[in-house]
mmCIF file of C-alpha atoms in Angstrom:
data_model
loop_
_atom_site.group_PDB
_atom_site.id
_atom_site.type_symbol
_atom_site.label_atom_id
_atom_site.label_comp_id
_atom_site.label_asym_id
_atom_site.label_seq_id
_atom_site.Cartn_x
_atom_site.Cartn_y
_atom_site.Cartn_z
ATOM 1 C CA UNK A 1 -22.904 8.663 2.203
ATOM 2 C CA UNK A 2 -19.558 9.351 4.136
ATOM 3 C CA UNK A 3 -18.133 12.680 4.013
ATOM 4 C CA UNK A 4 -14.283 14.235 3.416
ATOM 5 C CA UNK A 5 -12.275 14.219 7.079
ATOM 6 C CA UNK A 6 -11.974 17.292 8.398
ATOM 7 C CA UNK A 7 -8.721 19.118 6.486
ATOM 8 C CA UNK A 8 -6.280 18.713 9.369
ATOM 9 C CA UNK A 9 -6.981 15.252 9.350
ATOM 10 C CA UNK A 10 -5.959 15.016 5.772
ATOM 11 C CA UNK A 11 -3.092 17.101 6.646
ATOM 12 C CA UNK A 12 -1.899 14.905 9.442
ATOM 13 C CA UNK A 13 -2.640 11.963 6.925
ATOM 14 C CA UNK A 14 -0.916 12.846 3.570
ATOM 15 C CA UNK A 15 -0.105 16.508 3.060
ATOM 16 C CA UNK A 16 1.904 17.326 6.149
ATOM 17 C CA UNK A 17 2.973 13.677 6.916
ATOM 18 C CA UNK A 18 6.731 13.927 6.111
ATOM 19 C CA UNK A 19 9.284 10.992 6.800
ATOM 20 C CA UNK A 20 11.887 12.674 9.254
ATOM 21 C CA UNK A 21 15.449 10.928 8.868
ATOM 22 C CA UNK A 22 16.253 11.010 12.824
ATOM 23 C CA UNK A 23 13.911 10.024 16.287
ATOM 24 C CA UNK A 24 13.019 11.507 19.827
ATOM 25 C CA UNK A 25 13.879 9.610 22.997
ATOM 26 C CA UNK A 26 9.834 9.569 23.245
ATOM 27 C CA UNK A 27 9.136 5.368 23.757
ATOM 28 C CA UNK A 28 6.059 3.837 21.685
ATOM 29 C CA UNK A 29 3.986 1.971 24.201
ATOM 30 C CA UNK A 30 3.377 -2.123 23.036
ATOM 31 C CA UNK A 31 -0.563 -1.167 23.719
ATOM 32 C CA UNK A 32 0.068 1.190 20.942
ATOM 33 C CA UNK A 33 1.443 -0.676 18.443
ATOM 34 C CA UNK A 34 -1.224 -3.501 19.188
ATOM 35 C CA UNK A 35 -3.818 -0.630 18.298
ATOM 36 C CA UNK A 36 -2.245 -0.148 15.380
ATOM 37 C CA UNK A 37 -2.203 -3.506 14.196
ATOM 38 C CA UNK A 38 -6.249 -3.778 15.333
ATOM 39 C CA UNK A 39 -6.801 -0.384 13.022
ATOM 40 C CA UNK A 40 -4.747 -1.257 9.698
ATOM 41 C CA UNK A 41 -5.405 -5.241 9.912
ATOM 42 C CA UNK A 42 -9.313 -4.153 8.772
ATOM 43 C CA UNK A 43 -7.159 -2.559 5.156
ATOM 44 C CA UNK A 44 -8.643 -4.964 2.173
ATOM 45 C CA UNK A 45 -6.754 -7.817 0.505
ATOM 46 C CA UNK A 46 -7.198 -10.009 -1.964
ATOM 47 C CA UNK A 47 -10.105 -12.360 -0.797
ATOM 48 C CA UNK A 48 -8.916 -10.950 2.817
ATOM 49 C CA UNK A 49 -5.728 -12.761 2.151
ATOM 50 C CA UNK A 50 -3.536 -11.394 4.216
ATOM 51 C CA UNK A 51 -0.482 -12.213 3.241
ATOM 52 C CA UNK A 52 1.794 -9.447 5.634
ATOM 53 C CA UNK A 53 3.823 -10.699 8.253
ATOM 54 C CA UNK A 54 5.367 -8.080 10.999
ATOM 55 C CA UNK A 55 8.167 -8.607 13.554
ATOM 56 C CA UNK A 56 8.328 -5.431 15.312
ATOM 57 C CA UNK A 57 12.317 -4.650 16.382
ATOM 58 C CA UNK A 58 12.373 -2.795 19.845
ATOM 59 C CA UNK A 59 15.209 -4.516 21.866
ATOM 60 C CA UNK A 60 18.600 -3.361 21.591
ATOM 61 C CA UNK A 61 19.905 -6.779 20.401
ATOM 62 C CA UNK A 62 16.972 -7.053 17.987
ATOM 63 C CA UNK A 63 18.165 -2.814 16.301
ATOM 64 C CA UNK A 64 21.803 -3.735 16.686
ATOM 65 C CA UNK A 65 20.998 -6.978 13.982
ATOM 66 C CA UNK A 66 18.538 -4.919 12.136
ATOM 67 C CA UNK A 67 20.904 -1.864 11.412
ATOM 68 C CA UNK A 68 23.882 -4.418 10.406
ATOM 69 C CA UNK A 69 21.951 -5.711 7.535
ATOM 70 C CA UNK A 70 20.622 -1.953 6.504
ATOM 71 C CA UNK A 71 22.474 0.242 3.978
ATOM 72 C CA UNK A 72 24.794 2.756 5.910
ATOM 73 C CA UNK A 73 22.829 5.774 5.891
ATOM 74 C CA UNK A 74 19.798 3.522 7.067
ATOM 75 C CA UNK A 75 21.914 2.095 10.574
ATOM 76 C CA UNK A 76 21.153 5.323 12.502
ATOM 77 C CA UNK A 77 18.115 5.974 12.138
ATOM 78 C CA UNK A 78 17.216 2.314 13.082
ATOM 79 C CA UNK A 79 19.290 2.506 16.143
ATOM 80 C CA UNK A 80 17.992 6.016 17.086
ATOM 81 C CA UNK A 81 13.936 4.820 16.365
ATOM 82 C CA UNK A 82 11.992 3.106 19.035
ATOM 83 C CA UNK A 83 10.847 0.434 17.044
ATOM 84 C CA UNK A 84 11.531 -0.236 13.219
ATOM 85 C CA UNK A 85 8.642 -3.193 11.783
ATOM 86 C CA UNK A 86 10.353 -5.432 9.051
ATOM 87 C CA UNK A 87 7.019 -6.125 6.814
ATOM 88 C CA UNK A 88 7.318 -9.523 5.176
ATOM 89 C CA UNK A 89 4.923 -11.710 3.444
ATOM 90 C CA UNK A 90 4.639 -15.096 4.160
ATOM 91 C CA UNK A 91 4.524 -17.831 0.994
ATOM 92 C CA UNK A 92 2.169 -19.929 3.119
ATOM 93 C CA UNK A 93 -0.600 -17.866 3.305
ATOM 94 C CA UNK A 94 -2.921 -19.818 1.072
ATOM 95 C CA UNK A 95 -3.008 -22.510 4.488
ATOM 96 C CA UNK A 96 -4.480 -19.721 6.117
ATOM 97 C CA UNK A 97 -7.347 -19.429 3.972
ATOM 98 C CA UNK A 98 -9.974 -21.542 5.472
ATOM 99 C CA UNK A 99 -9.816 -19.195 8.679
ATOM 100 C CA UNK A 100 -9.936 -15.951 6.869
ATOM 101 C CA UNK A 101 -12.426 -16.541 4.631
ATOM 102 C CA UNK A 102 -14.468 -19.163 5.912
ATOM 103 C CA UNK A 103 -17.177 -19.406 3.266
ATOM 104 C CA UNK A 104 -14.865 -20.496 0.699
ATOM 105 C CA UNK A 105 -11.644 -21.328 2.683
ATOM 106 C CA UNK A 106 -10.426 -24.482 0.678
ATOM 107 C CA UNK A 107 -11.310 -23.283 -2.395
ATOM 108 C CA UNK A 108 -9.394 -20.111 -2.033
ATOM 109 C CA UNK A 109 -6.595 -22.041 -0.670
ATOM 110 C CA UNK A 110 -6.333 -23.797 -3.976
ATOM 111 C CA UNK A 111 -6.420 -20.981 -6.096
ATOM 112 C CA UNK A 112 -3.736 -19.009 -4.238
ATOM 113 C CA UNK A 113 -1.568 -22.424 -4.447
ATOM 114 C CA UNK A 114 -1.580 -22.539 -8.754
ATOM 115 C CA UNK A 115 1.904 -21.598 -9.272
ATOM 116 C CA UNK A 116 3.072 -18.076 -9.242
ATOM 117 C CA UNK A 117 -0.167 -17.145 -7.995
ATOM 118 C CA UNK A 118 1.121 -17.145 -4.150
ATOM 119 C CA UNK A 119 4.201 -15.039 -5.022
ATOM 120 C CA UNK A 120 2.408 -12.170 -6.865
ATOM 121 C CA UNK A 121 -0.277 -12.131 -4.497
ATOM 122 C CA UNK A 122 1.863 -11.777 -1.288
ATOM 123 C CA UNK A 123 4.046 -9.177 -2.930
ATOM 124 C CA UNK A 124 0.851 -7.250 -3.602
ATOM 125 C CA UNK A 125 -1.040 -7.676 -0.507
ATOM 126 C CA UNK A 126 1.578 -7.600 1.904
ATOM 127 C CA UNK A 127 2.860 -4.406 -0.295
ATOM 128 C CA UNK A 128 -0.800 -2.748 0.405
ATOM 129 C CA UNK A 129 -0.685 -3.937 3.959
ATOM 130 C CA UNK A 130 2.651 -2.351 4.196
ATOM 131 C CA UNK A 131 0.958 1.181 3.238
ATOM 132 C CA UNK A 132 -2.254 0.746 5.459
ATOM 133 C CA UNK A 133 0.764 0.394 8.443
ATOM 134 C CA UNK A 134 2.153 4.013 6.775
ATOM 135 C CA UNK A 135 -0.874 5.705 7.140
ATOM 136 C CA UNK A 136 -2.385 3.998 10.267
ATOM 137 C CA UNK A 137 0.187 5.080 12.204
ATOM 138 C CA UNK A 138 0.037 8.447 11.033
ATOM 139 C CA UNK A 139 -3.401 8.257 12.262
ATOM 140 C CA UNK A 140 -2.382 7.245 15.314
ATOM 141 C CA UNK A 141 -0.363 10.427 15.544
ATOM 142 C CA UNK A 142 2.749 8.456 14.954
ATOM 143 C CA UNK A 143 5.699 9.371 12.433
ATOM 144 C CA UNK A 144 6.956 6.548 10.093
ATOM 145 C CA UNK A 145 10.456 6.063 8.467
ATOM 146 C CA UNK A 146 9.814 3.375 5.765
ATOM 147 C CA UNK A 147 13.006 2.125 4.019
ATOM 148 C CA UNK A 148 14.128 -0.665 1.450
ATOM 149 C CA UNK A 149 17.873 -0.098 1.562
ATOM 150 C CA UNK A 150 18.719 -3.305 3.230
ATOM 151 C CA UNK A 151 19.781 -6.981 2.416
ATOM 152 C CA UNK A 152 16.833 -8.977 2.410
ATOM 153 C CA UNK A 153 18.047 -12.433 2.120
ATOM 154 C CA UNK A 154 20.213 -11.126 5.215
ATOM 155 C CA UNK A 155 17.575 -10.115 7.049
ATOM 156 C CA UNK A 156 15.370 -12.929 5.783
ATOM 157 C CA UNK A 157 18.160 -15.362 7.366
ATOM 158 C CA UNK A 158 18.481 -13.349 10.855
ATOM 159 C CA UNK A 159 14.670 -12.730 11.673
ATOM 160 C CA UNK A 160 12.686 -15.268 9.072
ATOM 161 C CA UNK A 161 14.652 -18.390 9.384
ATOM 162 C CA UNK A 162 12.307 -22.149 8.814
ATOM 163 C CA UNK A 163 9.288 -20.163 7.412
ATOM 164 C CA UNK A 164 9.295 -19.212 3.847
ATOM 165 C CA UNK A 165 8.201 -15.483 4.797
ATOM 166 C CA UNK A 166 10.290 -12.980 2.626
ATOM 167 C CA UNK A 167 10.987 -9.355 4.033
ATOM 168 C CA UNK A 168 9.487 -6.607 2.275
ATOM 169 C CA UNK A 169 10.590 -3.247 3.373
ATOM 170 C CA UNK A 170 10.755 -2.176 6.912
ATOM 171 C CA UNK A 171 9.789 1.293 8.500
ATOM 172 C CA UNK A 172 10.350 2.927 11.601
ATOM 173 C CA UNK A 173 7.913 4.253 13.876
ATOM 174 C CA UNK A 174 7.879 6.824 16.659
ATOM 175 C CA UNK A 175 8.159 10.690 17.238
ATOM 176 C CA UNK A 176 10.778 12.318 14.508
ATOM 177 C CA UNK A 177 12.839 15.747 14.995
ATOM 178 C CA UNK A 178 11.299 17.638 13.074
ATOM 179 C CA UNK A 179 15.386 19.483 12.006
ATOM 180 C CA UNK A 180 16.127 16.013 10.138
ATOM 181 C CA UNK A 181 13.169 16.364 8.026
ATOM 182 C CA UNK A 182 14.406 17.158 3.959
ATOM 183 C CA UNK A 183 13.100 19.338 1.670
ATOM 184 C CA UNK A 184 9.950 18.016 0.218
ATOM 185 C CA UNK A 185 10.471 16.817 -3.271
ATOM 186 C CA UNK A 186 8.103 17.538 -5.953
ATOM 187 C CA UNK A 187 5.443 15.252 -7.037
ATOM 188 C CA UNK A 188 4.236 14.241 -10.897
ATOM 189 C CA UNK A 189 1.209 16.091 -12.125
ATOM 190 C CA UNK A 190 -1.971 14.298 -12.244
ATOM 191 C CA UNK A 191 -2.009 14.442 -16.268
ATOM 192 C CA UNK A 192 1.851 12.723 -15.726
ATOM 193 C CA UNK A 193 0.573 10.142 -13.518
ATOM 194 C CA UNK A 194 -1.958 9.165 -15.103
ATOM 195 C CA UNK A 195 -5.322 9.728 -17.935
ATOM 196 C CA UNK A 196 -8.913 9.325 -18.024
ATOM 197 C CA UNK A 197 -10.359 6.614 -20.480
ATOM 198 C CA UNK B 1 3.401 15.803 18.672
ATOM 199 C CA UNK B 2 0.582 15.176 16.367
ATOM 200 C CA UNK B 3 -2.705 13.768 18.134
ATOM 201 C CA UNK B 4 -4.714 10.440 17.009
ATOM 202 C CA UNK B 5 -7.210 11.126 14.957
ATOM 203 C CA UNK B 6 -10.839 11.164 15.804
ATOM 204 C CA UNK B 7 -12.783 7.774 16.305
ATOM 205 C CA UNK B 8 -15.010 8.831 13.425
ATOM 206 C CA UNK B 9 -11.924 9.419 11.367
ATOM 207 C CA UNK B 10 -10.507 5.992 12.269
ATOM 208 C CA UNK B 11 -13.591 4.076 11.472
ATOM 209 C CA UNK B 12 -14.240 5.660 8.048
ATOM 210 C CA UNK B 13 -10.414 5.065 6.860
ATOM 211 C CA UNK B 14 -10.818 1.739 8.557
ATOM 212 C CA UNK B 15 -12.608 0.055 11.108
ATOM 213 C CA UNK B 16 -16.407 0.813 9.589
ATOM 214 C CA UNK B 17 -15.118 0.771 5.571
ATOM 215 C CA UNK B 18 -16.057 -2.370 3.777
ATOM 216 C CA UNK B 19 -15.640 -3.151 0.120
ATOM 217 C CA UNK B 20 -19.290 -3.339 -1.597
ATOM 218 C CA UNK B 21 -19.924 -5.603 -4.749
ATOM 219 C CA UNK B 22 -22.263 -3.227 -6.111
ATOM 220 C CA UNK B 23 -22.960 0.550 -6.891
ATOM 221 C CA UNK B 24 -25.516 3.280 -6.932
ATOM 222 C CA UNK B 25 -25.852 5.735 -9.731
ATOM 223 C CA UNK B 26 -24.335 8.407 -7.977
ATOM 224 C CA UNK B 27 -21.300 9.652 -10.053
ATOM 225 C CA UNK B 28 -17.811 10.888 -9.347
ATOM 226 C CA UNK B 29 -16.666 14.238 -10.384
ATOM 227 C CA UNK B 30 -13.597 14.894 -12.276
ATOM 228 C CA UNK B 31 -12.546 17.197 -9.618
ATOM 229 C CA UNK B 32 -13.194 14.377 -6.937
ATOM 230 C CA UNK B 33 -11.096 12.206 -8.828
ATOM 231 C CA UNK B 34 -8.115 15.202 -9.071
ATOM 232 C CA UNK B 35 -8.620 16.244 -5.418
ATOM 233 C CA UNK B 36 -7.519 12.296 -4.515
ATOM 234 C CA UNK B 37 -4.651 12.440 -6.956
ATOM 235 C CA UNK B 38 -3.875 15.394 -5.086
ATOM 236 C CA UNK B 39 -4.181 13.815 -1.884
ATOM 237 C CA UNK B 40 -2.448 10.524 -2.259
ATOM 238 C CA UNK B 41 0.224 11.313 -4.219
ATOM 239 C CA UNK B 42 2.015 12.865 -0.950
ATOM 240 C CA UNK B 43 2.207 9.068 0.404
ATOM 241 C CA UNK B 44 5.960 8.248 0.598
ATOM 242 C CA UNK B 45 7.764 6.109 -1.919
ATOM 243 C CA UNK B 46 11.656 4.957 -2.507
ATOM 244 C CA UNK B 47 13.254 8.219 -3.039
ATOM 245 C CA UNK B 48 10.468 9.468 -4.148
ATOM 246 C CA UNK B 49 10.260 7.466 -6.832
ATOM 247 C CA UNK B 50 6.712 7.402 -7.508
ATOM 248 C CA UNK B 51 6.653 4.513 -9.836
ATOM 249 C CA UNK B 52 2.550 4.245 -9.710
ATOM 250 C CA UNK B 53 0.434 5.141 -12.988
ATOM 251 C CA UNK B 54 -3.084 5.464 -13.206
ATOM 252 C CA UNK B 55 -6.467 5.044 -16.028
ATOM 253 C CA UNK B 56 -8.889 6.233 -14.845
ATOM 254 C CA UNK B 57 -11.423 4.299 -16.993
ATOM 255 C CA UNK B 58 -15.096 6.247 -16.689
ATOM 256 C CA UNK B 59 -16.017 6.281 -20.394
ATOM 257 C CA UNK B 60 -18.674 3.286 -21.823
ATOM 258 C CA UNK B 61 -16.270 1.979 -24.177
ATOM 259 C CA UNK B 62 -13.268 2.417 -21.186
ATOM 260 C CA UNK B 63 -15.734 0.453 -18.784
ATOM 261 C CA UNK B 64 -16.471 -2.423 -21.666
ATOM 262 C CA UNK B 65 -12.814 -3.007 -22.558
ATOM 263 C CA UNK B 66 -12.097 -3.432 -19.064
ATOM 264 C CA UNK B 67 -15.300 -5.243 -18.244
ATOM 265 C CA UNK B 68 -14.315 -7.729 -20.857
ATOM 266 C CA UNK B 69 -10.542 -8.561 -19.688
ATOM 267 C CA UNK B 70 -12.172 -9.293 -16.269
ATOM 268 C CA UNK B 71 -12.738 -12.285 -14.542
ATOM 269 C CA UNK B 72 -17.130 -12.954 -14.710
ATOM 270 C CA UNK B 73 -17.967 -12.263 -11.168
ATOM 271 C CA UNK B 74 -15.982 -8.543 -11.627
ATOM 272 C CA UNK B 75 -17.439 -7.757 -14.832
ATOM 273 C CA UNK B 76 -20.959 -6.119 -13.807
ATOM 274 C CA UNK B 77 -18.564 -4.250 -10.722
ATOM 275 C CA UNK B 78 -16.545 -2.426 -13.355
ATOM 276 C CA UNK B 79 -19.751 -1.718 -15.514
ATOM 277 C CA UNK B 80 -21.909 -0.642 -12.242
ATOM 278 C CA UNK B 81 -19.086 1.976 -11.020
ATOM 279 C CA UNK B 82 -19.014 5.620 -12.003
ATOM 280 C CA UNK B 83 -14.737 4.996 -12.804
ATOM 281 C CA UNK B 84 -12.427 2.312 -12.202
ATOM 282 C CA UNK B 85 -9.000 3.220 -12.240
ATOM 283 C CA UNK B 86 -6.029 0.705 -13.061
ATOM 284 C CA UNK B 87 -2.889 0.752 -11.167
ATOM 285 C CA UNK B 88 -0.073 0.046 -13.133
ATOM 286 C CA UNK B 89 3.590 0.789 -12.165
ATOM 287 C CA UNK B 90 6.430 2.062 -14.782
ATOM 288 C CA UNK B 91 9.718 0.160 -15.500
ATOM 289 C CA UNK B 92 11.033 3.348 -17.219
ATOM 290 C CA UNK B 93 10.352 5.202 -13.845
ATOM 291 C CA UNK B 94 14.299 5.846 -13.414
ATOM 292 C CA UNK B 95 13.664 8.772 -16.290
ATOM 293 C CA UNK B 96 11.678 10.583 -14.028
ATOM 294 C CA UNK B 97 14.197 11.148 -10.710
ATOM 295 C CA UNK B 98 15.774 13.665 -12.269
ATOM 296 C CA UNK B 99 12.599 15.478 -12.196
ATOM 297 C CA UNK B 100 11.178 13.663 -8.691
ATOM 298 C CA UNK B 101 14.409 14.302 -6.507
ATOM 299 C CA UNK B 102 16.543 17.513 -7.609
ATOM 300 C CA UNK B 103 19.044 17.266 -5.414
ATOM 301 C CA UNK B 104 20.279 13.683 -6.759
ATOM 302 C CA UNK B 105 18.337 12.615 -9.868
ATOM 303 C CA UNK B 106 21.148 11.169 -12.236
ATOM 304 C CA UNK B 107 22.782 9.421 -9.097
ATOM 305 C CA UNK B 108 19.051 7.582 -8.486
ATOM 306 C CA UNK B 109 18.274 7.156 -12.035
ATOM 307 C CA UNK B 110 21.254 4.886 -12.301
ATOM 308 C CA UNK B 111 21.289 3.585 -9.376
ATOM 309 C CA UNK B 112 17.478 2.492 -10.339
ATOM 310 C CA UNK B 113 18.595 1.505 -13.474
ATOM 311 C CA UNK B 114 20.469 -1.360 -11.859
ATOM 312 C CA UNK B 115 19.146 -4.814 -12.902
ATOM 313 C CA UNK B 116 16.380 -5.927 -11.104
ATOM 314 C CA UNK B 117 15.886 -2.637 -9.039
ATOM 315 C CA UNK B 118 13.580 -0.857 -11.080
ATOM 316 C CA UNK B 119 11.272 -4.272 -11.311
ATOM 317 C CA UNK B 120 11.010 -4.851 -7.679
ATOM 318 C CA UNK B 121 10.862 -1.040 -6.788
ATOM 319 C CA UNK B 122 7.895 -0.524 -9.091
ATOM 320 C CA UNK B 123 6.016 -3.132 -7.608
ATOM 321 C CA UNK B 124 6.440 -2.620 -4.160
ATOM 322 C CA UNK B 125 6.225 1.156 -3.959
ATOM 323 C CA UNK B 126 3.325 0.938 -7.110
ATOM 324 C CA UNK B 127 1.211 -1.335 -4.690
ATOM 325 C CA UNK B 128 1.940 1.420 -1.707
ATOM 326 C CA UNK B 129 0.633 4.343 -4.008
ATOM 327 C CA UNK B 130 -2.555 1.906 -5.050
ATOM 328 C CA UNK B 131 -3.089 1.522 -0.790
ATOM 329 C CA UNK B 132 -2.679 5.446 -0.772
ATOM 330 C CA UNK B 133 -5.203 5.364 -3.205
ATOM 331 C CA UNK B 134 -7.455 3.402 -1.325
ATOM 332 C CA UNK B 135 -7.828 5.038 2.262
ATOM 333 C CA UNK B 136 -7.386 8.758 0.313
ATOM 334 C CA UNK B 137 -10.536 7.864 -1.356
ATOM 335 C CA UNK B 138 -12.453 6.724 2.160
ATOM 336 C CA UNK B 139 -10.933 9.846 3.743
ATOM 337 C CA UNK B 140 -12.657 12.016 0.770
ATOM 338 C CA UNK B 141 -16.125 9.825 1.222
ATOM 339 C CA UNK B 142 -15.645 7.409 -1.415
ATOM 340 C CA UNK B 143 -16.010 3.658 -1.758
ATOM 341 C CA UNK B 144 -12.976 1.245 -3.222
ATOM 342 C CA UNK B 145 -13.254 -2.101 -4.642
ATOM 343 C CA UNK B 146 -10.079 -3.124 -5.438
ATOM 344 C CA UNK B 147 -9.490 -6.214 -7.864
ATOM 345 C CA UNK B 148 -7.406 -8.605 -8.626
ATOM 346 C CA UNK B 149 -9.128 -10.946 -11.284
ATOM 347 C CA UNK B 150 -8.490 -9.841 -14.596
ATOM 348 C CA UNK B 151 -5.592 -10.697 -17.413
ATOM 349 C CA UNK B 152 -3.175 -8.430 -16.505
ATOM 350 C CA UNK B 153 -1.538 -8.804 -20.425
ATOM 351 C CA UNK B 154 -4.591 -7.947 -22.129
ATOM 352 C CA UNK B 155 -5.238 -5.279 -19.776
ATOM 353 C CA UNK B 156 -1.560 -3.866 -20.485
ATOM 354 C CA UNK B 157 -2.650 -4.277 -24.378
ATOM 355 C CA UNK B 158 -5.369 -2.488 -24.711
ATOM 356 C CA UNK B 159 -4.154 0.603 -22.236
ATOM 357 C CA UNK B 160 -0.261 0.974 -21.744
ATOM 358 C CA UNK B 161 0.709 -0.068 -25.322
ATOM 359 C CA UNK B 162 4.034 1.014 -26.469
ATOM 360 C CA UNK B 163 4.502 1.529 -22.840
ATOM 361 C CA UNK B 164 6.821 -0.165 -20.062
ATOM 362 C CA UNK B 165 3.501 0.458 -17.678
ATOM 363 C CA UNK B 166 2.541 -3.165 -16.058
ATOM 364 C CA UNK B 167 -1.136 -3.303 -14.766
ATOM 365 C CA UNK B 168 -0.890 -3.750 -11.062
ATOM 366 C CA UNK B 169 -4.259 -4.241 -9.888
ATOM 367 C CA UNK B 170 -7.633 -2.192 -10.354
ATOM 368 C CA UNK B 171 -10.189 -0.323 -7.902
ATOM 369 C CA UNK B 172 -13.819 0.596 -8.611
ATOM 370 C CA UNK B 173 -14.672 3.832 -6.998
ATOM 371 C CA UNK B 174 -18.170 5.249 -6.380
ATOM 372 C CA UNK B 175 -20.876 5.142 -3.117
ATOM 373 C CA UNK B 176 -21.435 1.250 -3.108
ATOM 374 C CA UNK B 177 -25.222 -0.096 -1.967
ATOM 375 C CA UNK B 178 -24.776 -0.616 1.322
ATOM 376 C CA UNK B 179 -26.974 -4.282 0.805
ATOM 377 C CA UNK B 180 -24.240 -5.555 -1.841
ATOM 378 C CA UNK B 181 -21.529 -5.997 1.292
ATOM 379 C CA UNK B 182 -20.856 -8.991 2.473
ATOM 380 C CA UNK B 183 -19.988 -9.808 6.025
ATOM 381 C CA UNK B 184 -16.788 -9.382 7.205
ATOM 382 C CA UNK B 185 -14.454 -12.078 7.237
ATOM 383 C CA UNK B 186 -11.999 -12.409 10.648
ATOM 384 C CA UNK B 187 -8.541 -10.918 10.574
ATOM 385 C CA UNK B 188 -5.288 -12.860 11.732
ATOM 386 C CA UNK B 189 -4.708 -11.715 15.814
ATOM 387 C CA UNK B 190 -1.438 -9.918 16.796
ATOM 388 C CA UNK B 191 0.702 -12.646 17.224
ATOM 389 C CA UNK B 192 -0.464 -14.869 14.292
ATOM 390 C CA UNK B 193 0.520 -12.273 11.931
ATOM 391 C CA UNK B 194 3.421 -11.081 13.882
ATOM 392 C CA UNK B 195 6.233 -10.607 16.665
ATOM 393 C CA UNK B 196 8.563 -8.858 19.099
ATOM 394 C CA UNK B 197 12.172 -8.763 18.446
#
């Protein structure tokens, strides 16, 4: 039977992770973001679906596009990141079936393809994989900068043209000064959030 | 500059944690079950917006309910686990940013209110909150089997009535028998499931 991580690792996790609003100079190495994507990749999905789909922005070309789609307050911090990963999830991914689940491949690639089924799915999944990236990277020791205030169709367009994968939300990742961190807001009680039954 | 974590840590949040299809007898305390609200509800949503709401159902007739608006092959999963809690998200979460961000509730409450916002808000950053949910529980030593198949309506009848809570998806928490796992299915490689830009 596993046991609780140690409490700084639930610190560095959850309850001292904050999302700072501006970035260090410090670079995120490729070999680290391919680590990250080998850690949160094992997160579960529906019948290991899948459905998230990742183009990671680095290149000044690549933040200068990025930031002109984002709302205004979101352009600097884009800019000023290292890298900011648009999540998307990709419409298709039922095709993909038969090589992620290989015991039941073309059966599970039917079921996904019953209409509507493919939409809610990817929005869920890719929505899940979209947190395992949050909290992988804090693992990693990484900060992250996650953000919806942007024009999706736009961005859809500019980095998802001929596919029919649909951006999500996108976060930046990298080392955040710790002076452009807010105030922590308060959270909803447990009996708020929620009730036993 | 925070540190990775350990490769014990990583493992148990990821690498080593499968999802098992059955459960021992061990149960979950009530103060387990409060200690991971208590962790995961730190994860980071829009604006803090928090949209996420939570059954946890641990009581026979809580377990049968659910058991019955479940798809066959979940049904002995949900009756097996100590507590399955439902994810559902809130479309009347505008109300609460007032309360969930001080410093510029009424602006975010309307601006939530907008049409369409609050829909696609609550699922995205819902399904983040149900991911928090997920590797908080591994980090505390805990299980997850997360589900999909079940009729999300009847669900919403028979536990958010007179509610604007949607069922989301639901996860079966517990120690799982190791023998009930299946083997792990292959993950998409770095560049199928993504790119540089």
């Amino acid at each position: 039977m596993a046991q609780p991580l140690p409490a700084a690792a639930l610190d560095q996790l959850f309850r001292s992770a904050r999302t700072p609003n501006d970035w260090t100079d410090e670079p995120v190495a490729e070999e680290t973001l391919r680590a990250l994507y080998d850690l949160y990749k094992w997160g579960p999905t529906s019948a290991n679906s899948s459905p998230a789909r990742f183009v990671w922005v680095r290149s000044a070309e690549g933040k200068s596009t990025l930031a002109s789609l984002a709302m205004e307050g979101n352009r600097p911090k884009i800019l000023a990141a290292p890298v900011t990963v648009i999540i998307g999830h990709d419409l298709d991914f039922p095709d993909t079936m038969p090589k992620l689940f290989p015991a039941r491949g073309e059966m599970m690639r039917q079921w996904f393809r019953h209409p509507g089924v493919a939409e809610i799915t990817a929005v869920r999944n890719g929505s899940l994989q979209g947190a395992y990236l949050i909290i992988a990277a804090r693992a990693l020791g990484l900060d992250c900068g996650p953000m919806s205030g942007f024009d999706n169709a736009a961005v859809d367009k500019a980095f998802f043209a001929g596919t029919k994968i649909q951006s999500n939300f996108i976060c930046s990742l990298g080392h955040g000064k710790p002076e452009s961190i807010f105030p922590r807001n308060p959270r909803l009680a447990f009996e708020e959030a929620g009730r036993f039954a």
